[in-house]
mmCIF file of C-alpha atoms in Angstrom:
data_model
loop_
_atom_site.group_PDB
_atom_site.id
_atom_site.type_symbol
_atom_site.label_atom_id
_atom_site.label_comp_id
_atom_site.label_asym_id
_atom_site.label_seq_id
_atom_site.Cartn_x
_atom_site.Cartn_y
_atom_site.Cartn_z
ATOM 1 C CA MET A 1 -7.266 -44.234 -67.298
ATOM 2 C CA MET A 2 -6.954 -40.529 -66.498
ATOM 3 C CA ARG A 3 -4.741 -38.551 -68.871
ATOM 4 C CA SER A 4 -1.929 -36.312 -67.555
ATOM 5 C CA GLY A 5 -3.242 -32.823 -66.924
ATOM 6 C CA ALA A 6 -6.826 -33.963 -66.800
ATOM 7 C CA ALA A 7 -9.001 -32.349 -64.158
ATOM 8 C CA LYS A 8 -9.406 -34.229 -60.899
ATOM 9 C CA PRO A 9 -12.819 -35.399 -59.832
ATOM 10 C CA THR A 10 -14.818 -32.865 -57.838
ATOM 11 C CA GLY A 11 -14.504 -34.914 -54.615
ATOM 12 C CA SER A 12 -10.699 -34.977 -54.838
ATOM 13 C CA ARG A 13 -10.514 -31.210 -55.451
ATOM 14 C CA ASP A 14 -12.704 -30.551 -52.413
ATOM 15 C CA ARG A 15 -10.534 -32.755 -50.190
ATOM 16 C CA ASP A 16 -7.345 -31.046 -51.385
ATOM 17 C CA LEU A 17 -8.881 -27.627 -50.762
ATOM 18 C CA ASN A 18 -10.006 -28.592 -47.242
ATOM 19 C CA GLU A 19 -6.558 -29.985 -46.421
ATOM 20 C CA ARG A 20 -4.873 -26.785 -47.593
ATOM 21 C CA ARG A 21 -7.279 -24.664 -45.544
ATOM 22 C CA THR A 22 -6.735 -26.814 -42.437
ATOM 23 C CA GLY A 23 -2.962 -26.604 -42.842
ATOM 24 C CA ALA A 24 -3.126 -22.822 -43.225
ATOM 25 C CA LYS A 25 -5.241 -22.501 -40.066
ATOM 26 C CA ARG A 26 -2.763 -24.600 -38.095
ATOM 27 C CA ARG A 27 0.155 -22.499 -39.327
ATOM 28 C CA ASP A 28 -1.713 -19.283 -38.457
ATOM 29 C CA ALA A 29 -2.566 -20.610 -34.977
ATOM 30 C CA GLY A 30 1.042 -21.606 -34.380
ATOM 31 C CA THR A 31 2.291 -18.199 -35.489
ATOM 32 C CA ALA A 32 -0.275 -16.403 -33.290
ATOM 33 C CA GLY A 33 0.723 -18.541 -30.310
ATOM 34 C CA ARG A 34 4.401 -17.740 -30.788
ATOM 35 C CA VAL A 35 3.638 -14.022 -31.144
ATOM 36 C CA PHE A 36 1.463 -14.053 -27.991
ATOM 37 C CA ARG A 37 4.112 -15.877 -25.974
ATOM 38 C CA GLY A 38 6.722 -13.444 -27.240
ATOM 39 C CA PHE A 39 4.512 -10.501 -26.287
ATOM 40 C CA LYS A 40 4.008 -11.887 -22.770
ATOM 41 C CA GLY A 41 7.754 -12.251 -22.369
ATOM 42 C CA ILE A 42 8.389 -8.684 -23.522
ATOM 43 C CA ALA A 43 5.613 -7.331 -21.254
ATOM 44 C CA ALA A 44 7.049 -9.170 -18.255
ATOM 45 C CA ALA A 45 10.524 -7.815 -18.989
ATOM 46 C CA VAL A 46 9.188 -4.261 -19.285
ATOM 47 C CA MET A 47 7.290 -4.582 -15.988
ATOM 48 C CA ILE A 48 10.390 -5.835 -14.176
ATOM 49 C CA ALA A 49 12.473 -3.038 -15.672
ATOM 50 C CA CYS A 50 9.918 -0.447 -14.538
ATOM 51 C CA ILE A 51 9.861 -1.834 -11.000
ATOM 52 C CA PHE A 52 13.624 -1.723 -10.600
ATOM 53 C CA THR A 53 14.099 1.649 -12.309
ATOM 54 C CA LEU A 54 11.259 3.553 -10.615
ATOM 55 C CA PRO A 55 12.718 6.894 -9.455
ATOM 56 C CA PRO A 56 12.484 7.581 -5.696
ATOM 57 C CA GLY A 57 10.242 10.596 -6.355
ATOM 58 C CA LEU A 58 7.555 8.571 -8.150
ATOM 59 C CA TRP A 59 5.058 6.753 -5.944
ATOM 60 C CA SER A 60 2.535 4.180 -7.052
ATOM 61 C CA ALA A 61 -1.024 4.755 -5.934
ATOM 62 C CA GLY A 62 -2.960 1.934 -4.370
ATOM 63 C CA PRO A 63 -2.604 -0.643 -1.623
ATOM 64 C CA LYS A 64 -0.214 -3.511 -2.303
ATOM 65 C CA PRO A 65 -1.409 -7.132 -2.161
ATOM 66 C CA PHE A 66 0.790 -8.160 0.737
ATOM 67 C CA GLU A 67 1.152 -7.660 4.446
ATOM 68 C CA ILE A 68 4.125 -8.237 6.713
ATOM 69 C CA THR A 69 3.486 -9.017 10.366
ATOM 70 C CA ARG A 70 5.805 -9.857 13.207
ATOM 71 C CA ASN A 71 5.143 -13.552 12.615
ATOM 72 C CA ILE A 72 7.199 -13.159 9.431
ATOM 73 C CA PHE A 73 9.459 -10.199 10.064
ATOM 74 C CA GLU A 74 10.510 -8.215 13.143
ATOM 75 C CA GLU A 75 11.913 -4.736 12.783
ATOM 76 C CA LYS A 76 12.582 -1.809 15.076
ATOM 77 C CA ALA A 77 10.875 1.317 13.787
ATOM 78 C CA PRO A 78 13.482 3.911 12.734
ATOM 79 C CA ASP A 79 13.159 7.060 14.817
ATOM 80 C CA PHE A 80 12.377 10.368 13.147
ATOM 81 C CA VAL A 81 11.508 13.956 13.980
ATOM 82 C CA MET A 82 9.172 15.968 11.761
ATOM 83 C CA LYS A 83 6.967 19.019 12.038
ATOM 84 C CA ASP A 84 3.216 18.912 11.628
ATOM 85 C CA LEU A 85 0.986 21.477 9.942
ATOM 86 C CA SER A 86 0.949 23.531 13.158
ATOM 87 C CA ASP A 87 4.759 23.643 13.112
ATOM 88 C CA GLN A 88 4.895 21.377 16.180
ATOM 89 C CA LYS A 89 7.574 18.694 16.349
ATOM 90 C CA PHE A 90 6.697 15.009 16.396
ATOM 91 C CA ARG A 91 9.316 12.517 17.564
ATOM 92 C CA LEU A 92 8.417 8.836 17.222
ATOM 93 C CA SER A 93 10.654 7.713 20.095
ATOM 94 C CA ASP A 94 8.650 9.915 22.506
ATOM 95 C CA TYR A 95 5.909 7.268 22.348
ATOM 96 C CA ARG A 96 8.171 4.311 23.017
ATOM 97 C CA GLY A 97 7.187 2.584 26.241
ATOM 98 C CA LYS A 98 3.942 4.569 26.343
ATOM 99 C CA GLN A 99 1.579 3.825 23.473
ATOM 100 C CA PRO A 100 1.381 2.374 19.951
ATOM 101 C CA VAL A 101 1.525 4.569 16.860
ATOM 102 C CA LEU A 102 -0.235 4.023 13.545
ATOM 103 C CA ILE A 103 1.652 5.787 10.735
ATOM 104 C CA ILE A 104 -0.145 6.508 7.463
ATOM 105 C CA PHE A 105 1.991 7.430 4.446
ATOM 106 C CA SER A 106 -0.018 9.270 1.793
ATOM 107 C CA THR A 107 -0.206 12.136 -0.716
ATOM 108 C CA THR A 108 -2.897 14.612 -1.702
ATOM 109 C CA TRP A 109 -3.022 13.392 -5.315
ATOM 110 C CA CYS A 110 -3.526 9.710 -4.472
ATOM 111 C CA SER A 111 -7.143 8.716 -5.170
ATOM 112 C CA PHE A 112 -6.769 5.547 -3.082
ATOM 113 C CA CYS A 113 -5.588 7.661 -0.131
ATOM 114 C CA ILE A 114 -8.665 9.852 -0.430
ATOM 115 C CA GLY A 115 -10.864 6.778 -0.633
ATOM 116 C CA GLU A 116 -9.349 5.449 2.607
ATOM 117 C CA ILE A 117 -9.907 8.658 4.600
ATOM 118 C CA PRO A 118 -13.281 7.480 6.016
ATOM 119 C CA HIS A 119 -11.541 4.321 7.272
ATOM 120 C CA PHE A 120 -8.707 6.361 8.799
ATOM 121 C CA LYS A 121 -11.243 8.630 10.499
ATOM 122 C CA SER A 122 -13.072 5.588 11.839
ATOM 123 C CA LEU A 123 -9.837 4.211 13.282
ATOM 124 C CA TYR A 124 -9.171 7.559 14.932
ATOM 125 C CA ALA A 125 -12.679 7.795 16.396
ATOM 126 C CA THR A 126 -12.496 4.243 17.747
ATOM 127 C CA TYR A 127 -8.937 3.923 19.021
ATOM 128 C CA ALA A 128 -7.465 7.388 19.678
ATOM 129 C CA LYS A 129 -9.465 7.705 22.892
ATOM 130 C CA GLN A 130 -7.997 4.383 23.991
ATOM 131 C CA GLY A 131 -4.441 5.617 23.547
ATOM 132 C CA LEU A 132 -3.531 4.898 19.935
ATOM 133 C CA GLU A 133 -1.596 7.734 18.307
ATOM 134 C CA ILE A 134 -2.380 8.150 14.608
ATOM 135 C CA VAL A 135 -0.246 10.323 12.341
ATOM 136 C CA ASN A 136 -0.415 10.943 8.629
ATOM 137 C CA ILE A 137 2.887 11.530 6.797
ATOM 138 C CA ASP A 138 2.507 13.376 3.520
ATOM 139 C CA ILE A 139 5.294 12.676 1.027
ATOM 140 C CA GLN A 140 7.094 15.359 -0.990
ATOM 141 C CA GLU A 141 4.446 18.071 -1.054
ATOM 142 C CA SER A 142 4.341 21.670 0.144
ATOM 143 C CA ARG A 143 2.900 22.769 3.472
ATOM 144 C CA GLU A 144 0.353 24.992 1.725
ATOM 145 C CA LYS A 145 -1.001 22.221 -0.470
ATOM 146 C CA VAL A 146 -1.186 19.702 2.375
ATOM 147 C CA SER A 147 -2.823 22.246 4.693
ATOM 148 C CA ARG A 148 -5.585 22.882 2.161
ATOM 149 C CA PHE A 149 -6.069 19.136 1.745
ATOM 150 C CA ALA A 150 -6.258 18.495 5.510
ATOM 151 C CA ALA A 151 -8.781 21.311 5.926
ATOM 152 C CA LYS A 152 -10.900 20.143 2.989
ATOM 153 C CA TYR A 153 -11.219 16.588 4.329
ATOM 154 C CA LYS A 154 -11.263 17.625 8.009
ATOM 155 C CA LEU A 155 -8.510 15.214 9.028
ATOM 156 C CA PRO A 156 -8.742 14.737 12.818
ATOM 157 C CA TYR A 157 -5.249 13.272 13.237
ATOM 158 C CA ARG A 158 -1.890 15.014 12.952
ATOM 159 C CA THR A 159 -0.366 15.392 9.508
ATOM 160 C CA LEU A 160 3.425 15.493 9.246
ATOM 161 C CA LEU A 161 5.427 16.814 6.316
ATOM 162 C CA ASP A 162 8.052 14.616 4.670
ATOM 163 C CA GLU A 163 8.856 17.265 2.070
ATOM 164 C CA GLU A 164 12.134 15.706 0.948
ATOM 165 C CA GLY A 165 10.872 12.114 1.102
ATOM 166 C CA THR A 166 13.566 11.238 3.656
ATOM 167 C CA VAL A 167 11.410 9.323 6.142
ATOM 168 C CA SER A 168 9.460 7.471 3.462
ATOM 169 C CA SER A 169 12.787 6.416 1.953
ATOM 170 C CA VAL A 170 14.106 5.171 5.310
ATOM 171 C CA TYR A 171 10.902 3.171 5.801
ATOM 172 C CA ASN A 172 11.167 1.840 2.233
ATOM 173 C CA ILE A 173 7.583 2.793 1.383
ATOM 174 C CA PRO A 174 6.572 0.985 -1.850
ATOM 175 C CA GLY A 175 3.517 3.123 -2.609
ATOM 176 C CA VAL A 176 0.656 5.075 -1.104
ATOM 177 C CA PRO A 177 -1.346 4.677 0.953
ATOM 178 C CA THR A 178 0.791 2.557 3.275
ATOM 179 C CA MET A 179 0.031 1.959 6.948
ATOM 180 C CA ILE A 180 2.676 0.933 9.459
ATOM 181 C CA LEU A 181 1.683 -0.067 12.980
ATOM 182 C CA VAL A 182 4.344 0.427 15.655
ATOM 183 C CA ASP A 183 3.711 -1.139 19.061
ATOM 184 C CA LYS A 184 4.509 0.468 22.418
ATOM 185 C CA ASN A 185 7.962 -1.121 22.358
ATOM 186 C CA GLY A 186 8.839 0.674 19.144
ATOM 187 C CA MET A 187 8.619 -2.457 16.986
ATOM 188 C CA ILE A 188 6.895 -2.594 13.605
ATOM 189 C CA ILE A 189 4.198 -5.250 13.851
ATOM 190 C CA CYS A 190 2.688 -4.789 10.407
ATOM 191 C CA ARG A 191 3.338 -3.156 7.061
ATOM 192 C CA GLN A 192 0.455 -2.347 4.717
ATOM 193 C CA CYS A 193 -1.778 -3.467 7.612
ATOM 194 C CA ARG A 194 -4.821 -4.632 5.674
ATOM 195 C CA THR A 195 -5.932 -6.278 8.948
ATOM 196 C CA VAL A 196 -5.109 -3.314 11.185
ATOM 197 C CA ASP A 197 -8.593 -3.334 12.755
ATOM 198 C CA THR A 198 -8.156 -6.972 13.785
ATOM 199 C CA LEU A 199 -4.667 -6.304 15.149
ATOM 200 C CA LEU A 200 -5.845 -3.332 17.203
ATOM 201 C CA GLU A 201 -8.798 -5.269 18.609
ATOM 202 C CA SER A 202 -6.445 -8.101 19.535
ATOM 203 C CA MET A 203 -4.113 -5.672 21.317
ATOM 204 C CA ILE A 204 -7.011 -4.187 23.273
ATOM 205 C CA LYS A 205 -8.349 -7.608 24.284
ATOM 206 C CA LYS A 206 -4.966 -8.499 25.724
ATOM 207 C CA LYS A 207 -4.569 -5.225 27.642
ATOM 208 C CA GLY A 208 -8.112 -3.915 28.044
ATOM 209 C CA SER A 209 -6.913 -0.638 26.531
ATOM 210 C CA PHE A 210 -3.747 0.816 25.051
ATOM 211 C CA VAL A 211 -3.255 2.976 28.155
ATOM 212 C CA LYS A 212 -4.418 3.096 31.752
ATOM 213 C CA LYS A 213 -7.961 4.362 32.182
ATOM 214 C CA LEU A 214 -8.226 7.865 33.611
ATOM 215 C CA ASN A 215 -10.261 8.762 36.656
ATOM 216 C CA ILE A 216 -13.513 10.585 35.993
ATOM 217 C CA GLY A 217 -12.854 14.296 35.571
ATOM 218 C CA GLN A 218 -9.106 13.851 35.121
ATOM 219 C CA SER A 219 -7.717 15.867 32.224
ATOM 220 C CA ILE A 220 -5.764 14.033 29.550
ATOM 221 C CA ASP A 221 -2.065 14.834 29.415
ATOM 222 C CA ARG A 222 -0.789 12.764 26.486
ATOM 223 C CA SER A 223 2.819 13.108 27.636
ATOM 224 C CA SER A 224 1.954 11.271 30.852
ATOM 225 C CA LEU A 225 0.101 8.336 29.299
ATOM 226 C CA LYS A 226 1.317 4.960 30.521
ATOM 227 C CA THR A 227 0.733 1.500 29.181
ATOM 228 C CA VAL A 228 -1.434 -0.972 31.018
ATOM 229 C CA ALA A 229 0.583 -3.339 33.168
#
């Protein structure tokens, strides 16, 4: 018979030690899991707070993972008048009933905007001659800074100045770059427009062009452009 206080056999001590180690590991794992879940909850709360408290003057850089088309949402494009870098006025409603307009909201400091410039230039080269008007709206930056940027990257399309952020606020722009395609009826047919090339090709296939083809030798007067019947 084993006396009180006598040492346990080696096998029993090993089993006790293993059980204690296993229990400790389980407790540690449970604690880590609770801490991780708590961290995820705090991170989610912080992200939501940041989204809903983002000041109007701060713009996120980068395309958003969504696109709104007329199949989901139909909206009349708010009219606006702004000056371009040549101090010429641009009025969106002047194009209503005549031709579609692709609006690009951007800034000079946005790396994603700079990365998209080759695509914007390609759109201009392909579709401007067919009647699509493309304008770039720079948000809350000075004329001097934007002029240097446009010259550096040789932007072929008009750049408008939204120095106070008024138009971008009216259009509820979530970040830059953002493209908005307005059809000839003045209706927004896509926001973000990740598939703008497909949409434009579809519009051309239906009409043959955005505007009536000019006779050979006829000069282009953009104010007289008409849509294809």
